[in-house]
mmCIF file of C-alpha atoms and ligand atoms in Angstrom:
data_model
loop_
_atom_site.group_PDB
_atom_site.id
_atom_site.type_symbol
_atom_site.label_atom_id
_atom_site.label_comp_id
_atom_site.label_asym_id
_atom_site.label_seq_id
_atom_site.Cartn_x
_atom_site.Cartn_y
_atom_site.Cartn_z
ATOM 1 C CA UNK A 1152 23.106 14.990 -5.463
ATOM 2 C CA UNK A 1153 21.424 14.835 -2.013
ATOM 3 C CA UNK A 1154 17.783 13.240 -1.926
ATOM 4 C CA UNK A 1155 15.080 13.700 0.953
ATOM 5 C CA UNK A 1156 12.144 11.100 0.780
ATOM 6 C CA UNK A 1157 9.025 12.747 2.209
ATOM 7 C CA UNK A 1158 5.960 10.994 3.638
ATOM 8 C CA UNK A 1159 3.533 11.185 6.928
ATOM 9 C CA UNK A 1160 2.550 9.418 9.683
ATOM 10 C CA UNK A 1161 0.732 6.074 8.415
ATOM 11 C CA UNK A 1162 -1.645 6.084 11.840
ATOM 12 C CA UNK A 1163 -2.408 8.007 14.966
ATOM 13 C CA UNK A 1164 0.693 5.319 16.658
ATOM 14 C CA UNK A 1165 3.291 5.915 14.024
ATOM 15 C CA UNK A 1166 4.861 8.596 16.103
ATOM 16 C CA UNK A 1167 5.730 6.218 18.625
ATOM 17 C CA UNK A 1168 7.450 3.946 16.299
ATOM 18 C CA UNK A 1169 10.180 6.652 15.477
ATOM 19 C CA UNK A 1170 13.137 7.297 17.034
ATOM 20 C CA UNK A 1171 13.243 10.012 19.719
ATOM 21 C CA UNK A 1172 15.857 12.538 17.421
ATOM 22 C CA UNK A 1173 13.996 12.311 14.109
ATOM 23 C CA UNK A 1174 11.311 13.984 16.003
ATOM 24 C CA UNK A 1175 11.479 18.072 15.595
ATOM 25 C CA UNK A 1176 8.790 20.965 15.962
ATOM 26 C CA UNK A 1177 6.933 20.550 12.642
ATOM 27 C CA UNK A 1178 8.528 18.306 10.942
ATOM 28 C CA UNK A 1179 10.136 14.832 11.186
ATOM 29 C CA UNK A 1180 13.754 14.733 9.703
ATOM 30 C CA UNK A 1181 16.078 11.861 10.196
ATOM 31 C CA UNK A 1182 19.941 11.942 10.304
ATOM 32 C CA UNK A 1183 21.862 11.636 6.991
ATOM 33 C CA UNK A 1184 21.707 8.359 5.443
ATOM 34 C CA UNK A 1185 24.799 7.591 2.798
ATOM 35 C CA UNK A 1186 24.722 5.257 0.322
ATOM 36 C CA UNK A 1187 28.378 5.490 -1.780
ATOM 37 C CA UNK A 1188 29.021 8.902 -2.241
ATOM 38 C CA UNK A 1189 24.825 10.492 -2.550
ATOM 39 C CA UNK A 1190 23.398 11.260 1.137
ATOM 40 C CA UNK A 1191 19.860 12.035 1.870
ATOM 41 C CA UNK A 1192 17.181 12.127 4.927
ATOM 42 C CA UNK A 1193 13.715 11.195 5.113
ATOM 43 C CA UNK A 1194 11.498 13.851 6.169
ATOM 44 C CA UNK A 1195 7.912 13.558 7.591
ATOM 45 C CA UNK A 1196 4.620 16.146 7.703
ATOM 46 C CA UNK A 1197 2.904 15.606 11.140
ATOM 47 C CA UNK A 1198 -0.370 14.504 9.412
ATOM 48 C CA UNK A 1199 -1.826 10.718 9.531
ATOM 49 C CA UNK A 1200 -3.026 9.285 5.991
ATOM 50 C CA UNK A 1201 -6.957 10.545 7.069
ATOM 51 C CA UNK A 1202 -5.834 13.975 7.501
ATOM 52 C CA UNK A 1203 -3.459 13.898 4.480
ATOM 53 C CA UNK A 1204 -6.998 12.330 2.377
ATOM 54 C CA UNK A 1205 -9.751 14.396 5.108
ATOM 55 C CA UNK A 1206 -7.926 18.286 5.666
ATOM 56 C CA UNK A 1207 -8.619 20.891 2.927
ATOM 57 C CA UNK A 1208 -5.964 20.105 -0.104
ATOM 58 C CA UNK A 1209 -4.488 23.874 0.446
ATOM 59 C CA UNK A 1210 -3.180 22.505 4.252
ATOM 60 C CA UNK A 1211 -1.703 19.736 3.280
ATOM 61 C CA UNK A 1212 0.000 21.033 0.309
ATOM 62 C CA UNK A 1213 1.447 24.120 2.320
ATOM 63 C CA UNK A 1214 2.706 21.621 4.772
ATOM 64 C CA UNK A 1215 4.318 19.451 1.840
ATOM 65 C CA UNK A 1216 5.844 22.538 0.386
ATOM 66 C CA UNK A 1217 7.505 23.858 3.743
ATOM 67 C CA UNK A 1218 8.813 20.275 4.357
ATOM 68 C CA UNK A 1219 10.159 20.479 0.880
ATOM 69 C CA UNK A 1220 11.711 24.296 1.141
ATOM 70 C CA UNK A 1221 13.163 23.409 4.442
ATOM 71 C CA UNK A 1222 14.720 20.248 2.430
ATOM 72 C CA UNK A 1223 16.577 22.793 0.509
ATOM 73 C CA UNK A 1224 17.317 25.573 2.017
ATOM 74 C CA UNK A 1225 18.448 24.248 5.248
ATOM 75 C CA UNK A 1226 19.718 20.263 4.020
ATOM 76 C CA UNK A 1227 20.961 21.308 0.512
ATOM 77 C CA UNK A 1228 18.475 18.526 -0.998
ATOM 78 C CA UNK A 1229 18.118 18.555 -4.456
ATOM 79 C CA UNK A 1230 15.312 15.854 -5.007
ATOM 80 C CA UNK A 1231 12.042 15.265 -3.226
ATOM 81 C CA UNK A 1232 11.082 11.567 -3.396
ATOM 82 C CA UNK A 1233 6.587 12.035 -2.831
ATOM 83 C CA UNK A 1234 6.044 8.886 -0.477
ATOM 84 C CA UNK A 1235 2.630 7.549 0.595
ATOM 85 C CA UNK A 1236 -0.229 9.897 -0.529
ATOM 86 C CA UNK A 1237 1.945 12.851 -0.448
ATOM 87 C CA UNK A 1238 1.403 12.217 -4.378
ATOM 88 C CA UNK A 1239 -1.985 11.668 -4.388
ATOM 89 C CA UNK A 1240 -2.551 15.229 -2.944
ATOM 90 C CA UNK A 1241 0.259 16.574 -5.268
ATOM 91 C CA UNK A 1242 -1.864 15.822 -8.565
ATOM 92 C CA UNK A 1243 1.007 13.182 -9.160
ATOM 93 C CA UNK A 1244 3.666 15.449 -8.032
ATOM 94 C CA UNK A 1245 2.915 17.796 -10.778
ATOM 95 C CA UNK A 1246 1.716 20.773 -8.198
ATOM 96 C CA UNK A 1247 5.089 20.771 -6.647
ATOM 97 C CA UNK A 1248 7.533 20.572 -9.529
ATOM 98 C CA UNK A 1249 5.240 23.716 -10.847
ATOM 99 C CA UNK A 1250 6.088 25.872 -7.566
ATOM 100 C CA UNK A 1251 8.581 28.445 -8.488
ATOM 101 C CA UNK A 1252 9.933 28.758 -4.703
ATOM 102 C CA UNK A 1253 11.133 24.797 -5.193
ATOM 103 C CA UNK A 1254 14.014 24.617 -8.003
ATOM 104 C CA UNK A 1255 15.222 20.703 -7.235
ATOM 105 C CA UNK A 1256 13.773 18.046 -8.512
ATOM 106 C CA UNK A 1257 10.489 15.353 -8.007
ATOM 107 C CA UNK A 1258 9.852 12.225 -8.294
ATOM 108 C CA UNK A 1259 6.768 10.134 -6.913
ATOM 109 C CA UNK A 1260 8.874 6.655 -7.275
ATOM 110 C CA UNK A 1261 5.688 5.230 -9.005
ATOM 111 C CA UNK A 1262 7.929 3.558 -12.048
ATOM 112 C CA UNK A 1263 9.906 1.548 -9.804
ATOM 113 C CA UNK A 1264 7.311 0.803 -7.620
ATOM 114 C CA UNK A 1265 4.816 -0.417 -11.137
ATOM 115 C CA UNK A 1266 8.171 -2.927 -11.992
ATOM 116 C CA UNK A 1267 8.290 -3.991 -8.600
ATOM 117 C CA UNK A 1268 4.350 -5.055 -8.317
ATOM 118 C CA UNK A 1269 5.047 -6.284 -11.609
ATOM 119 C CA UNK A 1270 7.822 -8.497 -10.363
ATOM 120 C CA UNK A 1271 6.281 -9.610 -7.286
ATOM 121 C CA UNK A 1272 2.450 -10.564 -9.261
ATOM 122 C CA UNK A 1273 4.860 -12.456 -11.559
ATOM 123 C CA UNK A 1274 6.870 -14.539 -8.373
ATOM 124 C CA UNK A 1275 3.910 -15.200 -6.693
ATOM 125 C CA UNK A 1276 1.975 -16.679 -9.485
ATOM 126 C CA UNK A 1277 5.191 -19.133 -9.842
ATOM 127 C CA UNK A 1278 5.158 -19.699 -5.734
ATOM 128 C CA UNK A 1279 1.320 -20.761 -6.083
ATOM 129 C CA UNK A 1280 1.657 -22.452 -9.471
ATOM 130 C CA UNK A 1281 -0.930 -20.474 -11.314
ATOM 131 C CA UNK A 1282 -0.652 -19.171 -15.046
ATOM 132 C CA UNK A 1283 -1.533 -15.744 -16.055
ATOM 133 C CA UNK A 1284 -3.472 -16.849 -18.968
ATOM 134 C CA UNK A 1285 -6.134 -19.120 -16.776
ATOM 135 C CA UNK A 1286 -6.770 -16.781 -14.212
ATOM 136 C CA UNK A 1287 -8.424 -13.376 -13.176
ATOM 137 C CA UNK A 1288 -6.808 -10.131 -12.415
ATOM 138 C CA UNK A 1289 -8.036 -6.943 -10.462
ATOM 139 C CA UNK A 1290 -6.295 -3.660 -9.791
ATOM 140 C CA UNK A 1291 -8.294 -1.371 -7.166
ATOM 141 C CA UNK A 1292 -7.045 1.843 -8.058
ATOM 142 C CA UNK A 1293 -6.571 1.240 -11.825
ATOM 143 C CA UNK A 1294 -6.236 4.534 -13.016
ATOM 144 C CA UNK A 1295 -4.197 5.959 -10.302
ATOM 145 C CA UNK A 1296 -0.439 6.640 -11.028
ATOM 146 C CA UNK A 1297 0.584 2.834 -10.128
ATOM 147 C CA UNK A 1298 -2.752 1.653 -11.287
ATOM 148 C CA UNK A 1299 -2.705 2.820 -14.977
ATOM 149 C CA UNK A 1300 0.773 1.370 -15.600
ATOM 150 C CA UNK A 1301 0.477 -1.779 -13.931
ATOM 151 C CA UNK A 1302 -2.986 -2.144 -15.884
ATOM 152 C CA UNK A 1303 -0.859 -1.642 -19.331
ATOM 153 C CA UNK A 1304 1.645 -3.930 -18.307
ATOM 154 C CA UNK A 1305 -0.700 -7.109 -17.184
ATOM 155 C CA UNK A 1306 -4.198 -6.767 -18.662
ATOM 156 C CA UNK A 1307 -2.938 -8.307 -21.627
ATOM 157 C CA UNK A 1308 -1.318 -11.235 -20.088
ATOM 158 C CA UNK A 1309 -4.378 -12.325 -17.989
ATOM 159 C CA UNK A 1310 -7.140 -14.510 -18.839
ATOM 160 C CA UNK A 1311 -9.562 -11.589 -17.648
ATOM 161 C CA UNK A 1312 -9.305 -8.469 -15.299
ATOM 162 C CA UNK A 1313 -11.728 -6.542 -13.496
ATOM 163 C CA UNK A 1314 -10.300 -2.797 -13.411
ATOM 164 C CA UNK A 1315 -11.490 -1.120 -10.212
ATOM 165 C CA UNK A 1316 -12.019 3.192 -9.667
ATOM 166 C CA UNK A 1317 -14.391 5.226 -8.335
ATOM 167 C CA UNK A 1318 -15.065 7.505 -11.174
ATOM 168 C CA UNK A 1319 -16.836 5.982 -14.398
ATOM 169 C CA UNK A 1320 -15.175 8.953 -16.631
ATOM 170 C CA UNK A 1321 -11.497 8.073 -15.265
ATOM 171 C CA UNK A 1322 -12.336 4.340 -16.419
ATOM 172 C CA UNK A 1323 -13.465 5.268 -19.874
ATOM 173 C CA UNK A 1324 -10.145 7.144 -20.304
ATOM 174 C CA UNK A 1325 -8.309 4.247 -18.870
ATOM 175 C CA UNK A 1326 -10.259 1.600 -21.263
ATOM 176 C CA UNK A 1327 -8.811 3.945 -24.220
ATOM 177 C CA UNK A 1328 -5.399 2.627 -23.194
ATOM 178 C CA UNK A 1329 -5.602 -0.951 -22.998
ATOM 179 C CA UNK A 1330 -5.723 -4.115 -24.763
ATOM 180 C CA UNK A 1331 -7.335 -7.453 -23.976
ATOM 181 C CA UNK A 1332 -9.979 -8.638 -22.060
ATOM 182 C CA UNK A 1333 -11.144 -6.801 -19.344
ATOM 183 C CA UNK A 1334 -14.248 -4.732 -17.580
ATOM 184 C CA UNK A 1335 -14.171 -1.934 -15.833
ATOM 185 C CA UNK A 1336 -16.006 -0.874 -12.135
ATOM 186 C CA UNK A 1337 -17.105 1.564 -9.700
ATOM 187 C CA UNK A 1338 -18.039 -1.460 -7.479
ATOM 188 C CA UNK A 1339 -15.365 -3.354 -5.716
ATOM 189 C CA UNK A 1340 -15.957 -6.390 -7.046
ATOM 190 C CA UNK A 1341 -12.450 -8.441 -6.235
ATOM 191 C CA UNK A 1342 -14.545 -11.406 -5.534
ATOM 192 C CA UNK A 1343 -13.950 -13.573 -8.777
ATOM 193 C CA UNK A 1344 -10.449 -12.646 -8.673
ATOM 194 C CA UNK A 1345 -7.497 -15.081 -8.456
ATOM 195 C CA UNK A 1346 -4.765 -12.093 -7.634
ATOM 196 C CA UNK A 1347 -5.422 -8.600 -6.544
ATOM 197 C CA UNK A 1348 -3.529 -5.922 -6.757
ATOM 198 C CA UNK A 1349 -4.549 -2.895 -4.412
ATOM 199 C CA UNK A 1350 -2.483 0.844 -5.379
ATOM 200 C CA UNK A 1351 -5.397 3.537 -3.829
ATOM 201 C CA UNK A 1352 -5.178 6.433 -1.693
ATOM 202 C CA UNK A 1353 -7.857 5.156 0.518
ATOM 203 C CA UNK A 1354 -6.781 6.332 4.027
ATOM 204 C CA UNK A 1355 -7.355 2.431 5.408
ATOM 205 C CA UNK A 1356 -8.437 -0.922 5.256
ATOM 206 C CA UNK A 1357 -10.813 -1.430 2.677
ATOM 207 C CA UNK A 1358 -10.838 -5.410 1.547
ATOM 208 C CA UNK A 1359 -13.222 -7.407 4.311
ATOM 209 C CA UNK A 1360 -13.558 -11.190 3.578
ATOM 210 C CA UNK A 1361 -15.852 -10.922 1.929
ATOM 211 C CA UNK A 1362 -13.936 -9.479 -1.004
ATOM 212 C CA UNK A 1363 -11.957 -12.329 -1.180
ATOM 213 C CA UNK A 1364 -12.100 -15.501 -3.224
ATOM 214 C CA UNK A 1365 -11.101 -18.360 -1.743
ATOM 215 C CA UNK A 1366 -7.581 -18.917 -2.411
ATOM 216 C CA UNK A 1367 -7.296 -15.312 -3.760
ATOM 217 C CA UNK A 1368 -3.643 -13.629 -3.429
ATOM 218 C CA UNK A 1369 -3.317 -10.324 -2.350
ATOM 219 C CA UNK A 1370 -0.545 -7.761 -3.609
ATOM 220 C CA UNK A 1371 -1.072 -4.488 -1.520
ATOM 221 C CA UNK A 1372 0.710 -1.910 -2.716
ATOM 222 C CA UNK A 1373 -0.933 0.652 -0.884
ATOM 223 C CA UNK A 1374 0.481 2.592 1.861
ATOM 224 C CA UNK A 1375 -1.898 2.533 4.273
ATOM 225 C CA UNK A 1376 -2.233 -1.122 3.760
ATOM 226 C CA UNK A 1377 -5.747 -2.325 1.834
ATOM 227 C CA UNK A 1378 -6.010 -5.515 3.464
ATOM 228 C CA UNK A 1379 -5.823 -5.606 7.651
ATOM 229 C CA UNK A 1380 -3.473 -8.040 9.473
ATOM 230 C CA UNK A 1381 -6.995 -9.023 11.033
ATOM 231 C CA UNK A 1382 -8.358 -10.217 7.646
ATOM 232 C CA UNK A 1383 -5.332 -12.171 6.744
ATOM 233 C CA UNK A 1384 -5.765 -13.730 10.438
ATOM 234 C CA UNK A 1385 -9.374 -14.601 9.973
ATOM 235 C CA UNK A 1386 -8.691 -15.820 6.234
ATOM 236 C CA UNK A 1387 -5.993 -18.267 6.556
ATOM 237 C CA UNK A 1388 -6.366 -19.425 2.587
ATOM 238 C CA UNK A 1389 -5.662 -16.046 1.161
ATOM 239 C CA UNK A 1390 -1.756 -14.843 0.905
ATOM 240 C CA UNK A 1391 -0.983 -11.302 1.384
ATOM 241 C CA UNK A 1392 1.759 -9.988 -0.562
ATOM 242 C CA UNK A 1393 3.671 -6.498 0.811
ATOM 243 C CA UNK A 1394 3.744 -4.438 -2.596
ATOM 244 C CA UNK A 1395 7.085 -2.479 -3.201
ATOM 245 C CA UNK A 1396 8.914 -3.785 -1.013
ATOM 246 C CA UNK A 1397 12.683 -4.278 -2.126
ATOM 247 C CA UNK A 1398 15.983 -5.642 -0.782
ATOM 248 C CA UNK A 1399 18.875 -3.318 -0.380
ATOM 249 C CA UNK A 1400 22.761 -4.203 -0.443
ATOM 250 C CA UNK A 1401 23.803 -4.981 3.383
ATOM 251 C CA UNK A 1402 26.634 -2.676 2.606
ATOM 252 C CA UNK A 1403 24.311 0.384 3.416
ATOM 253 C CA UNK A 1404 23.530 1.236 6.768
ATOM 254 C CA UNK A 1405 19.738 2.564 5.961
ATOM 255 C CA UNK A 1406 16.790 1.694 8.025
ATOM 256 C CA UNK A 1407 13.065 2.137 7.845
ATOM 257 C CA UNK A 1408 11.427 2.475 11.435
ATOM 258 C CA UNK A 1409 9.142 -0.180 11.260
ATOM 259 C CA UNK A 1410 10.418 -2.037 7.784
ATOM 260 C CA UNK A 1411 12.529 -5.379 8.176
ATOM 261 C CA UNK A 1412 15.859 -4.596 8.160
ATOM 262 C CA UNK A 1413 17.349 -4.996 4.832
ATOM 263 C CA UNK A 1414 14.361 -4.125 3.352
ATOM 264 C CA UNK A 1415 12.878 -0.670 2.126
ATOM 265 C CA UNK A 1416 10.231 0.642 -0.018
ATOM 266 C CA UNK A 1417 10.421 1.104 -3.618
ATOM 267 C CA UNK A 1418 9.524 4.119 -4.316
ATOM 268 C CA UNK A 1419 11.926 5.199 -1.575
ATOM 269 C CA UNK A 1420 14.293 2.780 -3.789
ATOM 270 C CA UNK A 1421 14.192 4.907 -7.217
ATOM 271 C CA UNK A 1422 15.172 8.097 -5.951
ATOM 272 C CA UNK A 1423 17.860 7.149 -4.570
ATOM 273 C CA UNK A 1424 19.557 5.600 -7.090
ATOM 274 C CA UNK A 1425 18.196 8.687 -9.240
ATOM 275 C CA UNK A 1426 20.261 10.458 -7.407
ATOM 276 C CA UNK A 1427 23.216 8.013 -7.085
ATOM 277 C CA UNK A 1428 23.007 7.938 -10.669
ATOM 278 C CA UNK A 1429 23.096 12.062 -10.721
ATOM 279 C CA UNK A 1430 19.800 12.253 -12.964
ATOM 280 C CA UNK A 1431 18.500 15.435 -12.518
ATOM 281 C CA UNK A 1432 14.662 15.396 -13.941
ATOM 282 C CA UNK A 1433 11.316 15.598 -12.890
ATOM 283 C CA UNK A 1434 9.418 12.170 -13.058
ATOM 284 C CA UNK A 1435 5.746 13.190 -12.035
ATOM 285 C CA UNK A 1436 1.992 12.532 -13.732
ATOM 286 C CA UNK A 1437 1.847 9.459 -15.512
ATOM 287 C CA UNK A 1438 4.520 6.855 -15.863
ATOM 288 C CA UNK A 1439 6.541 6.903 -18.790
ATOM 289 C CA UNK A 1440 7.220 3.285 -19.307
ATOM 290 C CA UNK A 1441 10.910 3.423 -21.033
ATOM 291 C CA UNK A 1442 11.495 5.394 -17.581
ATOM 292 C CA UNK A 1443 10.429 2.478 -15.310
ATOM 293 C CA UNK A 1444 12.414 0.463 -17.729
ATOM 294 C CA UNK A 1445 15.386 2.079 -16.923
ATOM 295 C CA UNK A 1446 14.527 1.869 -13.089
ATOM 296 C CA UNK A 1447 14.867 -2.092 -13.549
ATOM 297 C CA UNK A 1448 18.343 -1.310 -14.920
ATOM 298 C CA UNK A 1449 19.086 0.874 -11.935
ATOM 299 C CA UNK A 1450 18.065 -2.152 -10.178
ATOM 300 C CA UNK A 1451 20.114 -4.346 -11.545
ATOM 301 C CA UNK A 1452 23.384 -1.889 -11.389
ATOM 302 C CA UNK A 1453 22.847 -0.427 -7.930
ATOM 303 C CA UNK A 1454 21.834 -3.658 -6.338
ATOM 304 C CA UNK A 1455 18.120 -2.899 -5.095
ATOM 305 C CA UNK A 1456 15.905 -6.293 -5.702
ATOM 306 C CA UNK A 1457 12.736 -8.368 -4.987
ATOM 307 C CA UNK A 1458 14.467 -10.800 -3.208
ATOM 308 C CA UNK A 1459 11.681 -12.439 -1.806
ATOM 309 C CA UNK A 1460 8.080 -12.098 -1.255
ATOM 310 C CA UNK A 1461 6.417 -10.652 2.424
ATOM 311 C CA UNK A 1462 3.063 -10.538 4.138
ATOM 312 C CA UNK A 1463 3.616 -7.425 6.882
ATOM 313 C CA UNK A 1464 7.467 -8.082 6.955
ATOM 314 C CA UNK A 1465 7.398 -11.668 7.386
ATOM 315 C CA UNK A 1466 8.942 -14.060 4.745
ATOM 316 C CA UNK A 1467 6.412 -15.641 2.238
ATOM 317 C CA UNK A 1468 7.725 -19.110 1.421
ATOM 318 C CA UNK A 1469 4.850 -22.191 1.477
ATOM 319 C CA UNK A 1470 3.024 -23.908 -0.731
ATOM 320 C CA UNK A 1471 -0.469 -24.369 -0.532
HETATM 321 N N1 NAP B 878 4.558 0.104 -1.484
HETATM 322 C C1 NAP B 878 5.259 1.070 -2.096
HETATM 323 O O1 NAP B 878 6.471 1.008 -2.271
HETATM 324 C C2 NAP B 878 4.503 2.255 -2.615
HETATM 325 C C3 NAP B 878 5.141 3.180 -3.442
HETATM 326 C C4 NAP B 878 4.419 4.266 -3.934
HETATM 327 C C5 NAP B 878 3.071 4.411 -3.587
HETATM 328 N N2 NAP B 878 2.500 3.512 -2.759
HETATM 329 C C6 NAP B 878 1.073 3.588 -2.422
HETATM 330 O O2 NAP B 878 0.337 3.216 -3.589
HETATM 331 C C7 NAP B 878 -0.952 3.826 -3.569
HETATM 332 C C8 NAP B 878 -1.244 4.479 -4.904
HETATM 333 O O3 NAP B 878 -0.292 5.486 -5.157
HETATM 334 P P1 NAP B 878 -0.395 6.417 -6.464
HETATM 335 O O4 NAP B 878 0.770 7.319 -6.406
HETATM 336 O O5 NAP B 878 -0.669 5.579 -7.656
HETATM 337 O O6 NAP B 878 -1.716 7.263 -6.085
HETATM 338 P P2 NAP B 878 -2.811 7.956 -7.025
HETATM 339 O O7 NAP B 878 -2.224 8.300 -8.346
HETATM 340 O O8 NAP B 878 -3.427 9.029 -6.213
HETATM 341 O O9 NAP B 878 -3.868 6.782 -7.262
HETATM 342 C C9 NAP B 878 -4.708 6.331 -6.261
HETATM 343 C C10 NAP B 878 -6.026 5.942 -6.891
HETATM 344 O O10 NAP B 878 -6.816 5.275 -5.911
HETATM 345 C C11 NAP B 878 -8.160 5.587 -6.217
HETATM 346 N N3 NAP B 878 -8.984 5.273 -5.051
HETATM 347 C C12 NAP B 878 -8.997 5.877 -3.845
HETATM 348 N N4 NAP B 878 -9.891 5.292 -3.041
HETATM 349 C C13 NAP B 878 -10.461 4.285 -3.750
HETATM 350 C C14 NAP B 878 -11.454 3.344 -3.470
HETATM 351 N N5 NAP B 878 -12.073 3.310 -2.275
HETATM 352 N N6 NAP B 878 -11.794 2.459 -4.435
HETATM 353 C C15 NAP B 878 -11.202 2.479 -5.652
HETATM 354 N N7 NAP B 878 -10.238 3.381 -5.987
HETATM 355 C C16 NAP B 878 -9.879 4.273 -5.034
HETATM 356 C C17 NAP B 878 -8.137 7.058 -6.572
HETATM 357 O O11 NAP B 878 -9.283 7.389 -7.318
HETATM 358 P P3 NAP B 878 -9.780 8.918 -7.448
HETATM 359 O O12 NAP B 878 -8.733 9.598 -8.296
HETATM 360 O O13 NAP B 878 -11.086 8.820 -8.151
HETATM 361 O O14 NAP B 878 -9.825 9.477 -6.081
HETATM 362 C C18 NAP B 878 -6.844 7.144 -7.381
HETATM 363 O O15 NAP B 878 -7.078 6.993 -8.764
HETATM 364 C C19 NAP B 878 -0.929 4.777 -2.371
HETATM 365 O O16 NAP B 878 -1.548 4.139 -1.267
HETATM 366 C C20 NAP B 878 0.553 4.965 -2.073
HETATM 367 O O17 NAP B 878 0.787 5.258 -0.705
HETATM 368 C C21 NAP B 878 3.170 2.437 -2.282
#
């Protein structure tokens, strides 16, 4: 079962940081990647994250679709992996499983990507020595895709969390769904946080330091990043924490331009071992969470982990 992950450019640079032959016309397609017996590509839509978030919905879909039709009817792909905010302008990845030119499969790689966060709020509370149950959670995003199921899977073990959106009726749907203590807001108030946990389709930046508590820890699981190398420069107390990032078995010869090597995203991560397990379903819209379950398992039997914990790539390993 062949995979293609599909994203776009991160920044007006990221062009550079490819190599030369993944470049085409219109798209970006790399060479065939193999891991065991399932191959796949990643393919890219000429667009940055502003212009995927900025151009008219109808553009960027079109784009998304041709990428996608190309995928099969010229690489024999049979599941589309939505990276970046190619699901955020998919309604989830909902829009493309309904076209009837597409037959494969989608996924957005959300699940995974939810365990992983999970994983990596739970490690770095343990690096920093700090329970759950004494401190303050917020999620910037929190009823987005990621943001909805890592909201039902930590509200509850937190002393307090501050649930972050943009749209008060998305937040009232979202409070429906959850137990514990908790408030919900259109302002981004991150401030009395102990750990944050960023999963929007803001096209940048959007922490300053003066969003940050002292001390505060940072999981950014957004793609653009949320918080800037220059704030983590200027803010030398707060950690910054790469969300969804995962280890791969050295055995496969798979790299990300611009990743560490060895390392890969998550989402990327749970398609293909969707396809190296030969599932063939949709997984788009909200996550189901005996699905992301079963991405652990994959995990487990296909050797993709949270090794260790990263702040842009770099290894995360002191004590404060
Ligand atoms: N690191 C990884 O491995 C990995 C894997 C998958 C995805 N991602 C990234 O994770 C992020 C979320 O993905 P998703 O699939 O969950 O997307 P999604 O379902 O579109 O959710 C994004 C949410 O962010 C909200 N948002 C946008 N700007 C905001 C702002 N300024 N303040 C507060 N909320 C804001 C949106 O609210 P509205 O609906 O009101 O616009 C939306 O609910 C994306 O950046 C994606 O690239 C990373």
């Amino acid at each position: 079962m062949k995979f293609a992950i599909l994203g776009h450019f991160i920044d007006e640079n990221h062009l550079e940081r490819l190599p030369k032959e993944w470049i085409h016309d219109n798209l970006i397609v790399s060479q065939e990647f193999n891991f065991n017996e399932t191959n796949g590509y990643i393919l890219g839509i000429m667009l940055t994250a502003k212009q995927m978030m900025n151009y008219p919905k109808e553009t960027v879909r079109q784009k998304i679709l041709d990428a996608v039709l190309f995928a099969q009817n010229e690489l024999d792909v049979e599941i589309i992996q939505l990276g970046a905010l190619t699901t955020s302008v998919t309604t989830g990845g909902r829009w493309l499983a309904e076209q009837k030119n597409y037959t494969g499969f989608v996924n957005h790689g959300d699940s995974y990507t939810t365990a992983v966060t999970c994983q990596a709020v739970e490690k770095a509370l343990n690096l920093f020595e700090k329970k759950s149950f004494e401190s303050i959670l917020a999620i910037v995003g929190a009823y987005g895709i990621i943001g909805e199921a890592v909201s039902k899977t930590l509200v509850s073990q937190f002393s307090h969390s501050i649930l972050i959106g943009r749209r008060e009726e998305k937040l009232e749907e979202l409070t429906a769904k959850l137990k514990g203590s908790f408030e919900t807001t259109v302002d981004l108030k991150t401030k009395d946080a102990d750990i944050i946990v960023t999963a929007t389709s803001h096209p940048k930046a959007l922490l300053g330091s003066e969003h940050l508590k002292e001390n505060a820890i940072v999981v950014d699981v957004s793609q653009p990043p949320n918080l800037s190398q220059e704030v983590c420069q200027k803010r030398s107390d707060i950690c910054r924490i790469d969300g969804g990032y995962v280890d791969y078995p050295a055995k496969y010869s798979f790299s990300i331009p611009g990743m560490p090597v060895g390392k890969c995203f998550s989402c990327m991560a749970e398609v293909i071992m969707q396809a190296m397990d030969k599932q063939r379903e949709n997984h788009v819209g909200s996550i189901d969470l005996e699905h992301l379950r079963k991405t652990e398992k994959w995990g487990e039997k296909y050797g993709f982990n949270l090794n260790e914990l990263t702040n842009f790539g770099k290894t995360i390993n002191l004590r404060r």
